Short mmCIF file of C-alpha atoms in Angstrom, two decimals:
data_model
loop_
_atom_site.label_atom_id
_atom_site.label_comp_id
_atom_site.label_asym_id
_atom_site.label_seq_id
_atom_site.Cartn_x
_atom_site.Cartn_y
_atom_site.Cartn_z
CA MET U 1 -10.11 -18.46 -6.56
CA LEU U 2 -8.09 -15.36 -7.47
CA SER U 3 -5.35 -14.83 -4.96
CA LYS U 4 -3.25 -11.70 -4.76
CA THR U 5 0.39 -12.03 -5.69
CA LYS U 6 2.80 -11.12 -2.98
CA ASN U 7 5.22 -8.27 -3.63
CA ARG U 8 8.70 -9.59 -4.21
CA THR U 9 11.62 -8.18 -2.31
CA PHE U 10 15.16 -8.15 -3.60
CA THR U 11 18.13 -8.32 -1.27
CA TYR U 12 21.30 -7.55 -3.14
CA GLN U 13 24.64 -8.55 -1.67
CA PRO U 14 27.73 -7.60 -3.68
CA ARG U 15 30.24 -10.34 -4.31
CA PHE U 16 33.32 -8.14 -4.15
CA SER U 17 33.44 -5.40 -1.57
CA THR U 18 36.14 -3.38 0.18
CA LYS U 19 34.14 -3.18 3.42
CA THR U 20 34.19 -5.94 5.95
CA LYS U 21 31.27 -8.33 6.11
CA THR U 22 30.25 -7.22 9.62
CA ALA U 23 30.08 -3.56 8.65
CA ILE U 24 27.95 -4.37 5.62
CA SER U 25 25.57 -6.64 7.50
CA SER U 26 25.01 -4.19 10.37
CA THR U 27 24.09 -1.32 8.03
CA ASP U 28 22.00 -3.59 5.82
CA ASP U 29 20.00 -4.92 8.76
CA THR U 30 19.03 -1.47 9.97
CA PHE U 31 18.18 -0.29 6.46
CA VAL U 32 16.14 -3.38 5.62
CA SER U 33 14.23 -3.34 8.90
CA SER U 34 13.37 0.36 8.55
CA TRP U 35 12.36 -0.18 4.92
CA THR U 36 10.00 -3.04 5.76
CA LYS U 37 8.40 -1.08 8.61
CA GLU U 38 7.71 1.91 6.36
CA GLN U 39 6.49 -0.31 3.55
CA LYS U 40 3.95 -2.09 5.77
CA LYS U 41 2.78 1.14 7.39
CA SER U 42 2.23 2.97 4.11
CA ARG U 43 0.51 -0.01 2.50
CA LYS U 44 -2.03 -0.33 5.31
CA SER U 45 -2.91 3.36 5.45
CA ARG U 46 -3.22 3.71 1.69
CA THR U 47 -5.71 0.86 1.25
CA THR U 48 -7.98 1.73 4.17
CA ILE U 49 -8.33 5.37 3.14
CA SER U 50 -9.08 4.63 -0.49
CA ILE U 51 -11.73 2.01 0.33
CA LYS U 52 -13.49 4.35 2.74
CA VAL U 53 -13.42 7.21 0.26
CA LEU U 54 -14.73 5.02 -2.56
CA LEU U 55 -17.59 3.73 -0.42
CA LEU U 56 -18.50 7.27 0.63
CA LEU U 57 -18.51 8.44 -3.00
CA LEU U 58 -20.66 5.48 -4.00
CA VAL U 59 -23.23 6.25 -1.31
CA LEU U 60 -23.30 9.93 -2.25
CA LEU U 61 -23.72 9.02 -5.91
CA LEU U 62 -26.65 6.73 -5.16
CA ILE U 63 -28.30 9.39 -3.00
CA GLY U 64 -27.80 11.96 -5.76
CA ILE U 65 -29.30 9.68 -8.40
CA TYR U 66 -32.31 8.98 -6.18
CA TYR U 67 -32.79 12.69 -5.47
CA LEU U 68 -32.63 13.65 -9.17
CA GLU U 69 -34.94 10.80 -10.13
CA THR U 70 -37.69 12.19 -7.89
CA PHE U 71 -37.79 15.38 -10.01
CA ILE U 72 -38.03 13.46 -13.29
CA ILE U 73 -40.96 11.25 -12.22
CA GLU U 74 -43.13 14.06 -10.79
#
């Protein structure tokens, strides 16, 4: 129903350059591959930690509400 939009990546290649094409492509490949590895790693760790923390806070909040409610009723 509601699908997430995929993050867009932008690969810029200059039209006019003093470097040779092979030198540009070799440095670009290493930079792009390292960038995508870091991007995937950080994205995975960020989402799993925040979901776990939010669930833990929700459970603690519900336990706290239940505990305080027992004092009000009695």
